[in-house]
Short mmCIF file of C-alpha atoms in Angstrom, two decimals:
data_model
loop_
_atom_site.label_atom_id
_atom_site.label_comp_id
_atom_site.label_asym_id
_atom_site.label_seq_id
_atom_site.Cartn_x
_atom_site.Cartn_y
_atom_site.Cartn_z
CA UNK V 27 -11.65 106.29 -32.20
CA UNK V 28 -9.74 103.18 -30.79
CA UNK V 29 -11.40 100.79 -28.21
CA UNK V 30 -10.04 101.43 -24.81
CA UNK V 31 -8.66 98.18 -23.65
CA UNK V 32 -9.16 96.76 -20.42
CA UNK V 33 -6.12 94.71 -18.68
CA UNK V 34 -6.15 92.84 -15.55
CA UNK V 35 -3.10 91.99 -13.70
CA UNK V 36 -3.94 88.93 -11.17
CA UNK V 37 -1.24 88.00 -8.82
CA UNK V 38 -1.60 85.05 -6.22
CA UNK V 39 -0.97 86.51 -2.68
CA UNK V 40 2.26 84.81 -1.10
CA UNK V 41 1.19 81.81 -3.51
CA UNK V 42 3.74 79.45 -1.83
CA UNK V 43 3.42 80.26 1.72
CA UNK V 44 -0.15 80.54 1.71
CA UNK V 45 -0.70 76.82 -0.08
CA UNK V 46 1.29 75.87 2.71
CA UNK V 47 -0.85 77.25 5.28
CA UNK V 48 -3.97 76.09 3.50
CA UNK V 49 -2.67 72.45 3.34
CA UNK V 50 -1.59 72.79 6.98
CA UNK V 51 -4.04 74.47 8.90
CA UNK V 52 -1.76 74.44 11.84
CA UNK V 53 -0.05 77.16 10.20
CA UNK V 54 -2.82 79.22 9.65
CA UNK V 55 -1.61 82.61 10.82
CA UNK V 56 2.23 81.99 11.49
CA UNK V 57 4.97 83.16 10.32
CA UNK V 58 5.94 80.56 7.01
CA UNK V 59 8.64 80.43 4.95
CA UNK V 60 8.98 78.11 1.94
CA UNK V 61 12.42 77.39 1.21
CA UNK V 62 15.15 75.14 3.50
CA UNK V 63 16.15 76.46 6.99
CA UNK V 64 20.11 75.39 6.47
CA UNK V 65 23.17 77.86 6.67
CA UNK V 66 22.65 78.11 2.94
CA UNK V 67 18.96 77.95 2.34
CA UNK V 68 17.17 81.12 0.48
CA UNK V 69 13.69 81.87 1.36
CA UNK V 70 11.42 81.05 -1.71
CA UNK V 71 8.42 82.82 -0.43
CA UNK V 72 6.92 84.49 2.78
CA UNK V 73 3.78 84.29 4.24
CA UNK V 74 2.43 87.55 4.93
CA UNK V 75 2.98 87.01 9.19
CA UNK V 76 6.78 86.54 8.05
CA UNK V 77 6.90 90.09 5.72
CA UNK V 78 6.21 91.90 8.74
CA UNK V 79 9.43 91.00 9.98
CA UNK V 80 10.76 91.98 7.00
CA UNK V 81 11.40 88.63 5.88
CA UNK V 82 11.33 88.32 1.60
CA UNK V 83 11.78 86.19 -0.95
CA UNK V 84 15.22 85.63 -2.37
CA UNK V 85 16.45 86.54 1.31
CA UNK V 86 18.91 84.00 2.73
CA UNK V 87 17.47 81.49 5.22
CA UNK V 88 19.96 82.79 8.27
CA UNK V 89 18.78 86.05 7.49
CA UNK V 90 14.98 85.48 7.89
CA UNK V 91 15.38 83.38 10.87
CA UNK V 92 17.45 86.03 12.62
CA UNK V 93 14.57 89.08 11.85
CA UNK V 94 11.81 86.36 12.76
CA UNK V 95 12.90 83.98 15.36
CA UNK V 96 9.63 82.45 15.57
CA UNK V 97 9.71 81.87 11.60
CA UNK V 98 8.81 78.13 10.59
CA UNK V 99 10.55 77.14 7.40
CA UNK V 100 8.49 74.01 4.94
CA UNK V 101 9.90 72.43 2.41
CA UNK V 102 8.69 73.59 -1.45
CA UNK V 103 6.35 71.48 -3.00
CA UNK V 104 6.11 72.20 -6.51
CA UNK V 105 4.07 69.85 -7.88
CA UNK V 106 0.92 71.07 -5.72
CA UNK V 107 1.62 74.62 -6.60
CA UNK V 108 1.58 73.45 -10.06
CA UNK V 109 -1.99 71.92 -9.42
CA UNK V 110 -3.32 74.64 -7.63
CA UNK V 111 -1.95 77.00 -10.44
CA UNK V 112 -3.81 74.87 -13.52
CA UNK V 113 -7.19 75.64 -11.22
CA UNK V 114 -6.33 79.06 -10.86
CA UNK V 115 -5.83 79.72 -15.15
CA UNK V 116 -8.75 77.42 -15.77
CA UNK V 117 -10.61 80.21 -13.73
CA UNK V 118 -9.26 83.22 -15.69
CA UNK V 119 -9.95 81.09 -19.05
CA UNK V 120 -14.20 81.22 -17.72
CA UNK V 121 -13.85 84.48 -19.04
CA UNK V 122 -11.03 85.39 -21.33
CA UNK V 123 -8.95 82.89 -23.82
CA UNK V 124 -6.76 86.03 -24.14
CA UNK V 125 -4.04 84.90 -21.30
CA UNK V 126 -0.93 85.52 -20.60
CA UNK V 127 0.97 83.55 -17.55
CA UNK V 128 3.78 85.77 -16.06
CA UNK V 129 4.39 83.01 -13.83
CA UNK V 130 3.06 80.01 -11.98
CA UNK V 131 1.38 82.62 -9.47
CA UNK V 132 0.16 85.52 -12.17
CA UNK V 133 -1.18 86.67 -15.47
CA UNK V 134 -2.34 89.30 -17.40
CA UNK V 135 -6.28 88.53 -19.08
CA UNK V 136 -8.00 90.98 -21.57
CA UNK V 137 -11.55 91.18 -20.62
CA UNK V 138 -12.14 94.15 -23.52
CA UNK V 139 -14.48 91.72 -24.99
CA UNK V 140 -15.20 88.91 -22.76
CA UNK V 141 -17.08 85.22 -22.88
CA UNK V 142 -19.62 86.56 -19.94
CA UNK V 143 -20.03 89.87 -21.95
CA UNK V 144 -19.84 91.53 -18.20
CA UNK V 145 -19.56 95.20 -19.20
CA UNK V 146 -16.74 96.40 -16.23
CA UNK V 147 -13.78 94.96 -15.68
CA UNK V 148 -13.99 95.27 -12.34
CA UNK V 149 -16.90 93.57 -11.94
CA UNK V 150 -14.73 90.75 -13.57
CA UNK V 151 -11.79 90.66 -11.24
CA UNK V 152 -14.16 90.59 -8.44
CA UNK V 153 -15.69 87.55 -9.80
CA UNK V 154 -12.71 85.72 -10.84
CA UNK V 155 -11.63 86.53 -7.20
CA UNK V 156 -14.45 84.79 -5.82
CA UNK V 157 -14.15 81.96 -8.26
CA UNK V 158 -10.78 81.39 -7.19
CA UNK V 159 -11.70 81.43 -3.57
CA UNK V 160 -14.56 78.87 -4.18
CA UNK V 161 -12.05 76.94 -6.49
CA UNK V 162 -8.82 76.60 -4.17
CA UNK V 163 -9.39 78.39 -0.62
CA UNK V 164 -6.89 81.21 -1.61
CA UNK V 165 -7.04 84.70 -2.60
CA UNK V 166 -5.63 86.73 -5.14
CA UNK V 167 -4.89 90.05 -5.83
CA UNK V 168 -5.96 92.62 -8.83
CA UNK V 169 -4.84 95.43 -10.87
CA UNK V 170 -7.17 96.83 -13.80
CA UNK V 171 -6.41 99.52 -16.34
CA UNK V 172 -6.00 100.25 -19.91
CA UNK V 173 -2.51 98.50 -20.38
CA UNK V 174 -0.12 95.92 -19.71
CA UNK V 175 2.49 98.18 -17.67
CA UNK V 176 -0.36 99.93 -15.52
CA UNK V 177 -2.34 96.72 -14.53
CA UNK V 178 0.86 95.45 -12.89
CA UNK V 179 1.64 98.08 -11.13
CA UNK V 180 -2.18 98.62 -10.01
CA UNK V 181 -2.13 94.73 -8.66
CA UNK V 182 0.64 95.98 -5.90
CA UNK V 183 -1.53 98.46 -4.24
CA UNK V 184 -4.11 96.80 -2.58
CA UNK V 185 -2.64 93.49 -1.34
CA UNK V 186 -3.33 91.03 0.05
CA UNK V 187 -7.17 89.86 -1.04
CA UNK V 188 -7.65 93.48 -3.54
CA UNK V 189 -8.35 95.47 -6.02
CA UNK V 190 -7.09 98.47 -7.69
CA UNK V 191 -7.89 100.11 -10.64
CA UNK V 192 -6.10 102.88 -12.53
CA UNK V 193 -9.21 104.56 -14.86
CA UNK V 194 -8.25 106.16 -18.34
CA UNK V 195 -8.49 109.64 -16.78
CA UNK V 196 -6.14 109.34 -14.47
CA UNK V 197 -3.63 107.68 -15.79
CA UNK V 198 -1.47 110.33 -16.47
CA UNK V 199 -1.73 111.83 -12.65
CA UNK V 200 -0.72 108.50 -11.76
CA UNK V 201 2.22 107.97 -13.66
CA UNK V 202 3.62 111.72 -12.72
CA UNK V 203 3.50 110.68 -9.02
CA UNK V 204 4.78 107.33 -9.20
CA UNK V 205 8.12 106.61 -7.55
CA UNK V 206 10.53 105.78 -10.54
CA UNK V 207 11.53 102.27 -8.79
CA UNK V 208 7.84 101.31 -8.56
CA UNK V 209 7.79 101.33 -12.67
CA UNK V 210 7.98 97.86 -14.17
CA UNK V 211 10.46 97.42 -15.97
CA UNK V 212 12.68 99.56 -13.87
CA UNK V 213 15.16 97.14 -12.15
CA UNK V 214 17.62 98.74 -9.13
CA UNK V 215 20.53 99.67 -10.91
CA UNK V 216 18.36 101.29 -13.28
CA UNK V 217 16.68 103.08 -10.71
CA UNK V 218 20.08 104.06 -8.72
CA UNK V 219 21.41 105.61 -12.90
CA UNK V 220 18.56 107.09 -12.82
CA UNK V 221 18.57 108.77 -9.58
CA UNK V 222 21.18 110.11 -10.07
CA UNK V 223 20.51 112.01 -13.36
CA UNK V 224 17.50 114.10 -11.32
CA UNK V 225 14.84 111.31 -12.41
CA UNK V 226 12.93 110.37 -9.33
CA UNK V 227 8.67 110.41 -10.14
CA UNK V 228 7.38 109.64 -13.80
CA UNK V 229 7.10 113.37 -13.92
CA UNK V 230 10.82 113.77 -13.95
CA UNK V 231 11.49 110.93 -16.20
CA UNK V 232 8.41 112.69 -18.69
CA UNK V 233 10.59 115.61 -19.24
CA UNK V 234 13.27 113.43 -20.77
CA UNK V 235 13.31 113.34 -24.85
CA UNK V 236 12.88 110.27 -26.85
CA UNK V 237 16.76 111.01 -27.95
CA UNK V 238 17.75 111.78 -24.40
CA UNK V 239 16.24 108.45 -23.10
CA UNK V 240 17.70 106.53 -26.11
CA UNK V 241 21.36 107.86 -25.41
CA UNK V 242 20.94 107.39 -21.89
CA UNK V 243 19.51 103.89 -22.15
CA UNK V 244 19.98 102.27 -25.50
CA UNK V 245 16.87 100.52 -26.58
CA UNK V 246 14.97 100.77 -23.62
CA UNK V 247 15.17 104.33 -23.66
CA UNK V 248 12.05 104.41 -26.21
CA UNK V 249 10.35 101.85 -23.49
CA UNK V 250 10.90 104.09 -20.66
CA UNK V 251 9.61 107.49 -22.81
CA UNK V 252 6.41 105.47 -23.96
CA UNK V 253 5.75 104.37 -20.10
CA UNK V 254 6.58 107.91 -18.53
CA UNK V 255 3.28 108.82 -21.14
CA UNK V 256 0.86 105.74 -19.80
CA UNK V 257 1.94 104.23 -23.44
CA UNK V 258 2.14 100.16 -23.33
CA UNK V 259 0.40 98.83 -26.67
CA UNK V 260 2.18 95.40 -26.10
CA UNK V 261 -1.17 92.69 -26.47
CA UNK V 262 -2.02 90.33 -23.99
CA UNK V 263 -0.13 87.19 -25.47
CA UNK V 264 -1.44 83.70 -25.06
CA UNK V 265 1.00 82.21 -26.55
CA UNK V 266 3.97 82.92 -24.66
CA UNK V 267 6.76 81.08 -25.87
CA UNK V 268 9.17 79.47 -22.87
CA UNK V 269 12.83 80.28 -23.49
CA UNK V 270 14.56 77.73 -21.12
CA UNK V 271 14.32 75.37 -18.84
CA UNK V 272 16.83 75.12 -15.55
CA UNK V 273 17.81 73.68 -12.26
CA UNK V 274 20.05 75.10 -10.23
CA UNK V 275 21.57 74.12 -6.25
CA UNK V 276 23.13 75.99 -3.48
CA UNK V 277 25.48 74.27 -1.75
CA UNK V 278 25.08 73.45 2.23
CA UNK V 279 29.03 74.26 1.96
CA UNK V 280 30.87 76.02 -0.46
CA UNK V 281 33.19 73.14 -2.62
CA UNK V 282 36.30 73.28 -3.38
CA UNK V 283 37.50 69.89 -5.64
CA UNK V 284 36.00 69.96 -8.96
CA UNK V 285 35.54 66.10 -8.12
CA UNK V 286 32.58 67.10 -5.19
CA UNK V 287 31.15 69.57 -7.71
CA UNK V 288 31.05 66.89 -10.41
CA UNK V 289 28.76 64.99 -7.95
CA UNK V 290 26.84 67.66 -6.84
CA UNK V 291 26.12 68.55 -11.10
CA UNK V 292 24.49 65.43 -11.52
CA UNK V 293 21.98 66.42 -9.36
CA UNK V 294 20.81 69.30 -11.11
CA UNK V 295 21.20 67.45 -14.23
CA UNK V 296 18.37 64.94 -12.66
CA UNK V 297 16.37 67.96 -11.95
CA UNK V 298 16.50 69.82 -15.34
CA UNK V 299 15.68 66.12 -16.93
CA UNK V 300 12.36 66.05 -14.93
CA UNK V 301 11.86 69.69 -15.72
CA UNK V 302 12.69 69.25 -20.01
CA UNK V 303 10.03 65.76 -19.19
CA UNK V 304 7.44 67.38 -17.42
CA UNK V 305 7.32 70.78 -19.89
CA UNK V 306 7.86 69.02 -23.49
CA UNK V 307 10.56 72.10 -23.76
CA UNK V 308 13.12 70.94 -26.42
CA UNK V 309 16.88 72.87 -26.92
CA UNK V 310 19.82 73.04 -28.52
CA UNK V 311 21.92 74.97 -26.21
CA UNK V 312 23.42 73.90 -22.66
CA UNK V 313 24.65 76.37 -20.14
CA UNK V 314 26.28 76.05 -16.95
CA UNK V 315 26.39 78.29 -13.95
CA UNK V 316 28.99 78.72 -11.19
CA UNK V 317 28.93 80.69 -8.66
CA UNK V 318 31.97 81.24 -6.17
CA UNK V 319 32.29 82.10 -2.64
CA UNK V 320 33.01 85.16 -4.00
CA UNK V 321 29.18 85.82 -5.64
CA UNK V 322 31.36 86.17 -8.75
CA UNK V 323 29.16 84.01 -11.28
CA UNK V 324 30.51 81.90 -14.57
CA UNK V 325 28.90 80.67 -17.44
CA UNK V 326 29.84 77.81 -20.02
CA UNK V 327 27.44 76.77 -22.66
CA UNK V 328 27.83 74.42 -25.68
CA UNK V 329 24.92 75.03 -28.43
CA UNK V 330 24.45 71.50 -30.96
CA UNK V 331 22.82 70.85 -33.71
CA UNK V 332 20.51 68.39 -32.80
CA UNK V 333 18.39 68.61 -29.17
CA UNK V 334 19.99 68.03 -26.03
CA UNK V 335 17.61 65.04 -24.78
CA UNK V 336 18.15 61.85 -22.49
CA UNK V 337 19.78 62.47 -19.17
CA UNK V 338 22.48 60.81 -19.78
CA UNK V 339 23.28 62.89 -22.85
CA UNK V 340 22.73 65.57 -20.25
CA UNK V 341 24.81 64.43 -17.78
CA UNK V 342 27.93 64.08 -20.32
CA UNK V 343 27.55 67.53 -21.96
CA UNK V 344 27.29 69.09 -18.73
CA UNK V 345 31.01 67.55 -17.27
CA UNK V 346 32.32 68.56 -20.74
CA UNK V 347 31.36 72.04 -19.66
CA UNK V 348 32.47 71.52 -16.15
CA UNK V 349 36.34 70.43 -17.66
CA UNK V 350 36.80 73.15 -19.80
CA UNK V 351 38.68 75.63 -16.93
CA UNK V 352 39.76 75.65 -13.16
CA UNK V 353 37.67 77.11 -10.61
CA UNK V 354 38.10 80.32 -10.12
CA UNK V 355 37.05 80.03 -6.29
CA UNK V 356 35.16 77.33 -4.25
CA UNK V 357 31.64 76.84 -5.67
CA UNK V 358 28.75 77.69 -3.43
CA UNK V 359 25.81 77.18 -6.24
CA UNK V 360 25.37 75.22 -9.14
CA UNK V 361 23.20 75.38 -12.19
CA UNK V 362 22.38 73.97 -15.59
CA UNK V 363 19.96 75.05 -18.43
CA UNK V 364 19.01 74.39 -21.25
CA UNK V 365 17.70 77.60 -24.16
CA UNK V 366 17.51 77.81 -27.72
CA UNK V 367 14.23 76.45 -28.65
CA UNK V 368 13.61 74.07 -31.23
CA UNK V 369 10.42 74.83 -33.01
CA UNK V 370 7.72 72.74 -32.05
CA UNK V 371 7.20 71.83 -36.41
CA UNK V 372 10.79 70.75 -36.58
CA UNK V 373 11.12 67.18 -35.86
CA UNK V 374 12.97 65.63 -33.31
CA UNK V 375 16.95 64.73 -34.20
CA UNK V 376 18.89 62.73 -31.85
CA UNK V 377 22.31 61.53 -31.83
CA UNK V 378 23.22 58.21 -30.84
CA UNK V 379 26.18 56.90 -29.45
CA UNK V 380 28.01 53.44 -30.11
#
């Protein structure tokens, strides 16, 4: 008979925000939003005063300021969350080397077998909880079951400062009555498709076939018939491999002249220089990002044969990318990244210019 595994799903609560407020006492209960407050700011995260107002991440800064008038807007610091984040895994690797970061705010562990040989894995969330409290002053946020899928979704249900666990025998109850846009995995226009073919609990989408699924949704069809079934045999990875690196502005005005986007660029070609420094990430391919007043997005890219290093290097590649067409529209956002990995064994090739 196989092992049952168990799989905990930590998630910071409001990581950003709540860094913020820790730092800044004086913001201790507010309403906080990380992100800038300008006509063309985006809210990066929320504090959990500022959700009730139905302010969210990814929301535009007008937006948020409108539902919460009294909303105070700081300025990201990413650096500290990265330094608060190395406490937090150095916490989850007290128990488990089997790690995988999601993010710089969550991870999946898998205590199965575990260095503290605590027999209940939710004996260990509650302890890495407290850990993390003692460690940084923050709290966190758990979901426990037998896989992957279902410890994410578990880690939703009892936030902020909780835990929830989905047990073996009930995982198939749990799946039947969960709302098909509450699956992970299941992004919005998936959920509208599938809506609108009758599918809206896991029991619905359960009575689908494998070849149904598969027609319906090409390879992800087996993914969603395995899920529907509380099937997720993925392993906790902890050796996630980064695909890219990026850096990416919105403007404070949309820009017209390809001359004042040119400018602009070089900006987020500093930024994704200090990003490639500070990761050790190494790639062949370059790809640039418009988007228009319109929302209608572009992409250029130019793939090499050696890595795309230096920022000057960077900086040249990315106007080469920039001349190849007109603007479509005035440019409201602006990004650059950098993907195709080079294999850490290969070594470094660079080309050099005379």
């Amino acid at each position: 008979m196989d092992e049952i595994r168990k799989i905990i799903h930590i998630d910071m609560d409001a990581f950003f925000a709540s860094v913020e407020q820790k730092d800044n006492p004086e913001l201790k209960g507010k309403p906080v939003a990380v992100g800038g407050s300008g006509d063309r700011g985006v809210v990066a995260a929320a504090s959990y005063e500022a959700r009730k107002f139905g302010v969210r991440s990814a929301m535009p800064s007008k937006i948020a300021a409108k539902r919460c008038p009294h909303l105070i807007f700081v300025r990201g610091r990413h650096d500290r969350y990265k330094e608060i984040s190395n406490q937090v895994m150095n916490v989850f690797y007290e128990f488990t080397d089997l790690v995988e970061p999601l993010s710089i705010d969550e991870a999946f562990l898998d205590v199965t077998h575990n260095k503290k040989n605590l027999p209940s894995a939710t004996i260990i969330a509650e302890e890495i909880k407290k850990r993390i409290k003692e460690e940084t002053g923050l709290t966190a946020s758990a979901g426990i079951s037998v896989n992957k899928f279902l410890a994410k979704i578990a880690s939703d249900y009892r936030k902020p400062d909780g835990i929830y666990v989905i047990p073996p025998k009930k995982v198939e109850d749990f799946i039947a009555d969960l709302n098909i846009d509450k699956f992970f995995g299941v992004g919005k226009v998936t959920a509208d498709k599938m809506h609108k073919l009758g599918i809206f609990k896991g029991k619905d989408l359960r009575e689908r076939s494998l070849l149904e699924l598969s027609r319906l949704f090409g390879k992800q069809g087996a993914y969603y018939y395995q899920i529907a079934r509380g099937i997720d045999d993925r392993p906790v990875n902890p050796n996630r491999i980064r695909k890219s690196v990026g850096a990416e502005h919105t403007f404070e005005k949309d820009l017209a002249e390809i001359s004042e986007v040119r400018k602009d660029m070089m900006k987020s070609a500093e930024d994704l220089h200090k990003r490639l420094k500070r990761s050790g990430f190494r790639g062949r391919t370059l790809t640039l990002k418009l988007k228009y007043s319109t929302f209608e997005q572009e992409t250029r890219s130019k793939t090499l044969l050696h890595e795309i290093h230096g920022l000057d290097f960077i900086m040249n590649l990315a106007d080469d990318l920039l001349n190849q067409g007109e603007l479509k529209n005035s440019v409201r956002l602006i990004g650059l990244t950098v993907s195709n990995r080079i294999d850490e064994t290969e070594p470094v090739q660079l080309t050099l210019n005379f």
